[in-house]
Tab-separated table of C-alpha atoms and ligand atoms in Angstrom:
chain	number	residue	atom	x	y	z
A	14	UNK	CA	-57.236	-24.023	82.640
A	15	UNK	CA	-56.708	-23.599	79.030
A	16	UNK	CA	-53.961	-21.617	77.373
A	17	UNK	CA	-53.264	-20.610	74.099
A	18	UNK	CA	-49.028	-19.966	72.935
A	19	UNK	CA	-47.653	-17.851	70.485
A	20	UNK	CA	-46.128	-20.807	68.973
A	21	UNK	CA	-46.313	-24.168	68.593
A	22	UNK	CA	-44.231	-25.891	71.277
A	23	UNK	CA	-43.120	-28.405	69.172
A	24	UNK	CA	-41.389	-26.580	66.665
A	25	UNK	CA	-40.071	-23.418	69.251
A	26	UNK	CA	-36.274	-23.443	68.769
A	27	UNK	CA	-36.935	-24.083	64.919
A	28	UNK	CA	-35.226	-21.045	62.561
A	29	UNK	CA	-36.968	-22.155	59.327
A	30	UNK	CA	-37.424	-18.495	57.362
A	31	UNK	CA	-34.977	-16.925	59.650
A	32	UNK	CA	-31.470	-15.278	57.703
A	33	UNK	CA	-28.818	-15.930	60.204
A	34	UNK	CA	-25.088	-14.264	59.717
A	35	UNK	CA	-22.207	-15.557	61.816
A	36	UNK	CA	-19.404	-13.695	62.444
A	37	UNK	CA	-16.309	-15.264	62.630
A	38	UNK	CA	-17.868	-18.171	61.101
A	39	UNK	CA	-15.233	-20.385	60.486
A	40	UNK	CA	-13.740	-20.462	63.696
A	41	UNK	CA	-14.348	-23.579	66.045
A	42	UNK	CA	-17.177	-21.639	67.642
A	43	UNK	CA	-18.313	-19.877	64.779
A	44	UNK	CA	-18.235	-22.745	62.363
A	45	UNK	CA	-20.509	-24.678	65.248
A	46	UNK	CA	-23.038	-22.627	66.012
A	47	UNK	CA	-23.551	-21.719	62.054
A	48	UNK	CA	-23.943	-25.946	61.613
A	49	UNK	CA	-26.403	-25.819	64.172
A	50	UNK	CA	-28.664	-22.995	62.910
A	51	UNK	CA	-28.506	-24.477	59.446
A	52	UNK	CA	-29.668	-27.343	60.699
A	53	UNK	CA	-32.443	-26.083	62.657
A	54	UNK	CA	-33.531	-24.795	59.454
A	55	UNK	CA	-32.110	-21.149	58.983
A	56	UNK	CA	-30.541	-19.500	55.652
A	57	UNK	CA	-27.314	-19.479	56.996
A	58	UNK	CA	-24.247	-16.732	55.815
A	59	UNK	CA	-20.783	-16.584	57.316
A	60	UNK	CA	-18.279	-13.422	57.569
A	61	UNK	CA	-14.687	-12.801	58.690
A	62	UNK	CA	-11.488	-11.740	56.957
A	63	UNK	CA	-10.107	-15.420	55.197
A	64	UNK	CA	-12.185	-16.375	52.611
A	65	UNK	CA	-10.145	-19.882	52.140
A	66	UNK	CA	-11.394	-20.851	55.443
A	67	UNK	CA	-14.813	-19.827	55.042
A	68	UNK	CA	-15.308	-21.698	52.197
A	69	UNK	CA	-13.817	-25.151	53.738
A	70	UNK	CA	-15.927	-24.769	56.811
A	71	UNK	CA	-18.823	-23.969	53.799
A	72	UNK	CA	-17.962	-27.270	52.424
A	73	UNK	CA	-17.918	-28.873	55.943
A	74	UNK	CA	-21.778	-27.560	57.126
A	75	UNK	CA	-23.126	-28.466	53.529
A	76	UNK	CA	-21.418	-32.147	53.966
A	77	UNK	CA	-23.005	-32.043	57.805
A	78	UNK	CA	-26.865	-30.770	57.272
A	79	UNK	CA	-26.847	-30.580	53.220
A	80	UNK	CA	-27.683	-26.632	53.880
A	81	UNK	CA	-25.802	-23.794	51.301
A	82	UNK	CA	-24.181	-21.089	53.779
A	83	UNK	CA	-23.718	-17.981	51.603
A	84	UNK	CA	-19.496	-16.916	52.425
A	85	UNK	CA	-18.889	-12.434	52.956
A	86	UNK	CA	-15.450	-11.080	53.995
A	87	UNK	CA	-15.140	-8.659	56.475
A	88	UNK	CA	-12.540	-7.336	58.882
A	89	UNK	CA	-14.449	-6.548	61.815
A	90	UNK	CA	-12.461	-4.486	63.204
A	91	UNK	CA	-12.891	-1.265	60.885
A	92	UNK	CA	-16.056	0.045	60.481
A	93	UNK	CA	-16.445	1.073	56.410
A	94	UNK	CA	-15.815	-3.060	56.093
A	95	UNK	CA	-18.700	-3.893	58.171
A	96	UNK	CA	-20.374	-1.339	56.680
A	97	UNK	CA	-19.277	-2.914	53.498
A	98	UNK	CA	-21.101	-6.252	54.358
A	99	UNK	CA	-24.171	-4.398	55.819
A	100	UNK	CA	-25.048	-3.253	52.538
A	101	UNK	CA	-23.900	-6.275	50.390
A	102	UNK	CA	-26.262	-8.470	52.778
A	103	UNK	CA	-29.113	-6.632	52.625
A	104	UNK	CA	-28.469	-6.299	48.648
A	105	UNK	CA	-28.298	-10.094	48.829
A	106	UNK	CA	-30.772	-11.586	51.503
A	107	UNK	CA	-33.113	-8.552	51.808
A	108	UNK	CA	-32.887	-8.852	55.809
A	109	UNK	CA	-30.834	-10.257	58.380
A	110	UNK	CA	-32.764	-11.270	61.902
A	111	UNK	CA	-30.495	-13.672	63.535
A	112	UNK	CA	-26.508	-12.025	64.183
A	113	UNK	CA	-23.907	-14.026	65.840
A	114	UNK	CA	-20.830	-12.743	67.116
A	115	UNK	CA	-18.442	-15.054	67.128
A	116	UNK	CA	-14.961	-13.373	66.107
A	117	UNK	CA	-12.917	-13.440	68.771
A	118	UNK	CA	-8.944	-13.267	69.943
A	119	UNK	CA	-6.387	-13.469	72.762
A	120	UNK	CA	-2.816	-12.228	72.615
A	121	UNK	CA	-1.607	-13.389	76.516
A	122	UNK	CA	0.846	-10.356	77.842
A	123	UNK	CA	1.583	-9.452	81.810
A	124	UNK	CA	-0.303	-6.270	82.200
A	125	UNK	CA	3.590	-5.100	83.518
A	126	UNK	CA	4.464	-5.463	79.846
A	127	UNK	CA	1.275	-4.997	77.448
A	128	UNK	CA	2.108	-3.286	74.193
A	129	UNK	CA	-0.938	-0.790	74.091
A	130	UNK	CA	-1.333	-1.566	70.289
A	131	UNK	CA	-2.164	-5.339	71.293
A	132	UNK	CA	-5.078	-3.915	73.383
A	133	UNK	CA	-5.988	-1.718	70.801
A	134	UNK	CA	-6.533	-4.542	68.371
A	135	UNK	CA	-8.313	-6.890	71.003
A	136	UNK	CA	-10.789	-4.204	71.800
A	137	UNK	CA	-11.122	-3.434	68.059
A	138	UNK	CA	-12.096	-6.820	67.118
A	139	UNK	CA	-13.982	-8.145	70.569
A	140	UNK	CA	-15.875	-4.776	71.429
A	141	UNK	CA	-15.790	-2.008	69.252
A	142	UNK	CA	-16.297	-4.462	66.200
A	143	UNK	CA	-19.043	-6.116	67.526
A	144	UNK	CA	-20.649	-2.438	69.027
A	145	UNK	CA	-20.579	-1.210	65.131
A	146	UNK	CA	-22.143	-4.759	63.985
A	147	UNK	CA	-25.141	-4.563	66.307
A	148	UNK	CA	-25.236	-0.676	65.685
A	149	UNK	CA	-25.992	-1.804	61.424
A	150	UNK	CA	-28.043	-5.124	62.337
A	151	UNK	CA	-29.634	-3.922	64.845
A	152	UNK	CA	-30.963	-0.915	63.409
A	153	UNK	CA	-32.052	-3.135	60.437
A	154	UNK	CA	-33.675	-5.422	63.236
A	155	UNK	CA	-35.434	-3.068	64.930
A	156	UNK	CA	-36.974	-1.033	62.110
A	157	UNK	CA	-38.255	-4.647	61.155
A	158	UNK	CA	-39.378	-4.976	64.485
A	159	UNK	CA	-37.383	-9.014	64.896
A	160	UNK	CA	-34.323	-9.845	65.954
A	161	UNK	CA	-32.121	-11.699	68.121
A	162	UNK	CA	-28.442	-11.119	68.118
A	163	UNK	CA	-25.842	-13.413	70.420
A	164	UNK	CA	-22.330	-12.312	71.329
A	165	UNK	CA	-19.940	-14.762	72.037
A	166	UNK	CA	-18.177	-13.717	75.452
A	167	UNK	CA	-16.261	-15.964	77.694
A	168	UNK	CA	-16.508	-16.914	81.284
A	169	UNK	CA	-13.224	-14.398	81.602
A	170	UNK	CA	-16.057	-11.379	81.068
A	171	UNK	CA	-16.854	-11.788	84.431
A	172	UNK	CA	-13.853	-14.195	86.147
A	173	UNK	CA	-9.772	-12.477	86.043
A	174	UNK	CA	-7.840	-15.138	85.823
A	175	UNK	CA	-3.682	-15.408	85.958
A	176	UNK	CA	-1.469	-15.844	82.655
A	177	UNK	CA	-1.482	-12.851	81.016
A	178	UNK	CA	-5.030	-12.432	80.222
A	179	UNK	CA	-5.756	-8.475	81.396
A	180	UNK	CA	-6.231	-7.156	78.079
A	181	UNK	CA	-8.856	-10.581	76.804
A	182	UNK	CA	-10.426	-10.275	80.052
A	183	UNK	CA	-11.182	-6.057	79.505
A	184	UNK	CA	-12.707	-6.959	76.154
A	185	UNK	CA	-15.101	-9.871	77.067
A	186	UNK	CA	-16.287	-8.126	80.425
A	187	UNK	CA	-16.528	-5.122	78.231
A	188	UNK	CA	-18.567	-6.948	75.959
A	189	UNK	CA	-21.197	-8.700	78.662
A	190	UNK	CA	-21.965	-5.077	79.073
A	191	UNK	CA	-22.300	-4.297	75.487
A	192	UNK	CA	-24.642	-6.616	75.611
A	193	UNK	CA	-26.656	-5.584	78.390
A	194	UNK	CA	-26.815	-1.864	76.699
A	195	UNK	CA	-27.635	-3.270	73.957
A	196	UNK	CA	-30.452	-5.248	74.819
A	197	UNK	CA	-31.677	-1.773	76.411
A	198	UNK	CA	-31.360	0.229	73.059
A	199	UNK	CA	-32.573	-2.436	70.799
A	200	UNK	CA	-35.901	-3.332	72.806
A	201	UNK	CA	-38.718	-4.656	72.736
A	202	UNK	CA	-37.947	-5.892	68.914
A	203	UNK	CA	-34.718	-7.071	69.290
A	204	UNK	CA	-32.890	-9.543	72.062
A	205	UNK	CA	-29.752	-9.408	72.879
A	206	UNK	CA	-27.829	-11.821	74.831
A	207	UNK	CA	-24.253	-13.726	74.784
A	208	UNK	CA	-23.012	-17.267	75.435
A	209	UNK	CA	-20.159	-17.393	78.013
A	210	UNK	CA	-18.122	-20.626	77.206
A	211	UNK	CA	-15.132	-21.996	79.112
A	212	UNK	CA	-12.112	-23.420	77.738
A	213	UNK	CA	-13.235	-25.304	74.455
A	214	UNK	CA	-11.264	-26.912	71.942
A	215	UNK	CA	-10.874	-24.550	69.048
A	216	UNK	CA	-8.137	-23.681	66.342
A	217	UNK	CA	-7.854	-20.233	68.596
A	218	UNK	CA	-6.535	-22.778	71.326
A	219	UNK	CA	-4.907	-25.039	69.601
A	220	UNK	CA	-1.062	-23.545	69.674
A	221	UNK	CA	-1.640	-22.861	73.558
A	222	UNK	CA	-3.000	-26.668	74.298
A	223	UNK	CA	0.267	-27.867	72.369
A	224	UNK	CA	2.235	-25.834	74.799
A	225	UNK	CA	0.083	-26.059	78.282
A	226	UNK	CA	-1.186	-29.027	77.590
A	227	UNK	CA	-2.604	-28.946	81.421
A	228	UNK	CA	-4.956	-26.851	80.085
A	229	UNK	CA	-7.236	-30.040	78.929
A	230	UNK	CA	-7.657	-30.568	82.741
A	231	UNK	CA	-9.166	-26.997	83.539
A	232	UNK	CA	-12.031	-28.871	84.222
A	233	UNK	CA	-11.641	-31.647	86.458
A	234	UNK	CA	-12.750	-29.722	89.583
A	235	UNK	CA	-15.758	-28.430	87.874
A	236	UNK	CA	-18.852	-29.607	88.638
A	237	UNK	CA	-19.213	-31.521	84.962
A	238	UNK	CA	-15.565	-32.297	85.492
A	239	UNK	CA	-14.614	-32.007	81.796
A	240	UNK	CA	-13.274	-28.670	79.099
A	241	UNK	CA	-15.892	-27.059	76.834
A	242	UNK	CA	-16.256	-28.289	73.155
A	243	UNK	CA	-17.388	-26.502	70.017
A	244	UNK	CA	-21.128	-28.502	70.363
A	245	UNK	CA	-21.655	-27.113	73.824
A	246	UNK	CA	-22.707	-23.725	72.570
A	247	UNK	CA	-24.194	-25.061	69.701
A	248	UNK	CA	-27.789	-25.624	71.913
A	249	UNK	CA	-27.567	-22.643	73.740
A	250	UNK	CA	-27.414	-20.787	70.007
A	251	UNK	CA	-30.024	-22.422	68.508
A	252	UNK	CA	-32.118	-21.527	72.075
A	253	UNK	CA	-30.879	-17.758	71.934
A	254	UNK	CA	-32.016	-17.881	67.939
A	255	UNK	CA	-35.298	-18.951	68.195
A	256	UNK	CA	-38.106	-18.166	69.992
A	257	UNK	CA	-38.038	-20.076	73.251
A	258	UNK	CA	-35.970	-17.372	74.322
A	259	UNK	CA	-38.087	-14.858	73.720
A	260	UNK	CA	-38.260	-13.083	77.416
A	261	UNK	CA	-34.665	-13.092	77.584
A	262	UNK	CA	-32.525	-10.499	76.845
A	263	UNK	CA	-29.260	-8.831	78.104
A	264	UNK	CA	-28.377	-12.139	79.376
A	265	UNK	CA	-24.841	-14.032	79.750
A	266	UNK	CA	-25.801	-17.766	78.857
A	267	UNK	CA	-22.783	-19.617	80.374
A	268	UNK	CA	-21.856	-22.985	78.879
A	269	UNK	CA	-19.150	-23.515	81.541
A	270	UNK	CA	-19.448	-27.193	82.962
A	271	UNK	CA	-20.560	-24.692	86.334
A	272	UNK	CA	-17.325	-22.879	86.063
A	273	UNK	CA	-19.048	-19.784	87.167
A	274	UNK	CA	-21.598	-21.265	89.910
A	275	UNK	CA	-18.824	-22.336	92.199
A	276	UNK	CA	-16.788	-18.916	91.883
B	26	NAP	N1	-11.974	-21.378	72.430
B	26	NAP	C1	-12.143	-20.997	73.687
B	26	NAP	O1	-11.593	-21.590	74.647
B	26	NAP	C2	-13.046	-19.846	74.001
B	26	NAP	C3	-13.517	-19.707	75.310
B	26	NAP	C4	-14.344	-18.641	75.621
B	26	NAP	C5	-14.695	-17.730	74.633
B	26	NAP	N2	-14.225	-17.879	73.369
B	26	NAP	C6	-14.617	-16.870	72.380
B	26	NAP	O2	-15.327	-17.499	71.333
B	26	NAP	C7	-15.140	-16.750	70.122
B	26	NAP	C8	-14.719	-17.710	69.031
B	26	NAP	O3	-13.507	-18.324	69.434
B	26	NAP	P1	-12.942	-19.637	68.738
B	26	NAP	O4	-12.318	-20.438	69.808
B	26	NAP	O5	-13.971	-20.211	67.848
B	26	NAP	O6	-11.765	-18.960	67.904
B	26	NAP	P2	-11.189	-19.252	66.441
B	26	NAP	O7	-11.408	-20.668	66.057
B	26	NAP	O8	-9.817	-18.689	66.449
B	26	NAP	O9	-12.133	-18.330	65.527
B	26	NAP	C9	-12.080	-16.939	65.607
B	26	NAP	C10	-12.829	-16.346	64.437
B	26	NAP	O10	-12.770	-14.929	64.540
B	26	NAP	C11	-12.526	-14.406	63.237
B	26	NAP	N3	-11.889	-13.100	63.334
B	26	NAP	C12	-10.793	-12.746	64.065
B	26	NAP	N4	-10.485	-11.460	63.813
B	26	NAP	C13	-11.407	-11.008	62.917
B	26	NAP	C14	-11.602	-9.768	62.250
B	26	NAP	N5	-10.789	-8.715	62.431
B	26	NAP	N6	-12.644	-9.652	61.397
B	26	NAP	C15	-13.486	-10.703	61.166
B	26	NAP	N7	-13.339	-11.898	61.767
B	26	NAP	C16	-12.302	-12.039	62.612
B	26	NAP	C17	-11.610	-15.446	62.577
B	26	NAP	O11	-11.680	-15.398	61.160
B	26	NAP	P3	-10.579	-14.707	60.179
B	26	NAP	O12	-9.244	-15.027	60.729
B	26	NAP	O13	-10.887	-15.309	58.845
B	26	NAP	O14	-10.896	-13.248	60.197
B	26	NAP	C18	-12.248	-16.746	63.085
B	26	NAP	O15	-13.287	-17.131	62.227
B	26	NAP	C19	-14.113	-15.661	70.444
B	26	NAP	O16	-14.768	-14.451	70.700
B	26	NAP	C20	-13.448	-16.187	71.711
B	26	NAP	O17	-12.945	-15.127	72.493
B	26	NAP	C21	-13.416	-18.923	73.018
């Protein structure tokens, strides 16, 4: 039997010539996955609100896989700023065909007493953000006819847990379906999937290891017995990226240690 690919199997999850943008991409997660995609070859740019930070974690990639990242701002939580970086961007780079969501937060209140602005600004920044990013990109995407755009969720899109975690749980099982409906509106150019990760060592959960520092030990009774760290969803990006992922979309990649297998 002889078969011919599309591509060449040897260089599949290679992103040379793709223009990546991660969002929220100086945070532990961001700042990972943008490492990765530079390194797989990818002109890489970063966005969120702190430009100080975005230019260390620039310094930090360049030091890691001698790739320039281009730094944006952007509050991702109001549309005319996302807007904002749309057309900047496309000014700049001409295209975009590889987004990253990656901005993210978790304010922990008993649903008994949840301030409803605190859920406001969660869904703001987790869902309605990201909906108005892939709404820009994606259109951009599509009329291109390429594209591949990963959310960052959480294994708490689809598992409640105790602690306080009603209104983070909402958002990221909001957002697993975001991406699903996504994926449907953006077809058959553009894919559209999301990385679920556990617990993983990040600045965003730093404070609450110093205070539960139990929390390191999630894992233990997981099947790979250990919490997440930044370089576990740094493979599943660079697969979601490029094309060996091609036939996937709407998916929840879960880099969980089999959090979610065993329920
Ligand atoms: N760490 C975990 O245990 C874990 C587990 C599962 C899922 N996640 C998810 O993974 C994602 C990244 O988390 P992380 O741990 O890497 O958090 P992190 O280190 O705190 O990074 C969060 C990033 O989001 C950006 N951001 C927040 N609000 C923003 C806004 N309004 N506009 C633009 N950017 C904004 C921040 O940048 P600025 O402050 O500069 O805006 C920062 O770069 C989040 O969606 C989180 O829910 C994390």
């Amino acid at each position: 039997m002889s078969e011919t690919y599309k591509f060449d199997l040897g260089t599949m999850f290679r992103l040379d010539g793709r223009k990546a943008l991660v969002v929220g991409g100086h945070g532990g997660i961001g700042a990972g996955i943008a490492e990765a995609l530079a390194a797989y070859g990818a002109d890489v740019s970063i966005a969120s609100r702190n430009m100080e930070k975005l230019l260390e974690a620039k310094e930090k990639i360049k030091e890691k896989t001698g790739k320039d990242v281009t730094v944006y701002t952007v509050d991702a939580s109001d549309e005319e700023s996302i807007k904002a970086l749309y057309d900047t961007i496309i000014a700049d780079k001409g295209y975009i065909d590889v987004l990253v969501n990656s901005q993210g937060y978790n304010v922990k209140h008993h649903l008994t007493e949840l301030p409803k602005e605190i859920m406001d600004g969660m869904l703001q920044v987790n869902v309605v953000g990201i909906a108005m990013l892939c709404k820009y990109f994606g259109k951009q995407m599509k009329e291109r006819g390429y594209g591949k755009i990963i959310n960052v969720s959480s294994t708490r899109g689809a598992r409640a847990c105790l602690g306080g975690n009603a209104s983070y749980c909402t958002t990221k099982g909001a957002l697993d379906m975001l991406t699903r409906t996504a994926a449907c509106d953006l077809g058959p150019e553009v894919c559209v999937n999301a990385i679920g990760p556990t617990n993983t060592v990040t600045p965003m959960m730093e404070d609450l290891i110093k205070e539960h520092p139990e929390i390191l030990h999630l894992g233990d009774d997981k099947p790979l017995q250990r919490i997440g760290t930044v370089e576990d969803c740094m493979g599943p990006a660079v697969f979601l990226a490029s094309h060996a992922s091609d036939f996937m979309t709407g998916q929840i990649v879960y880099a969980d240690g089999g959090m979610t297998a065993i329920g």
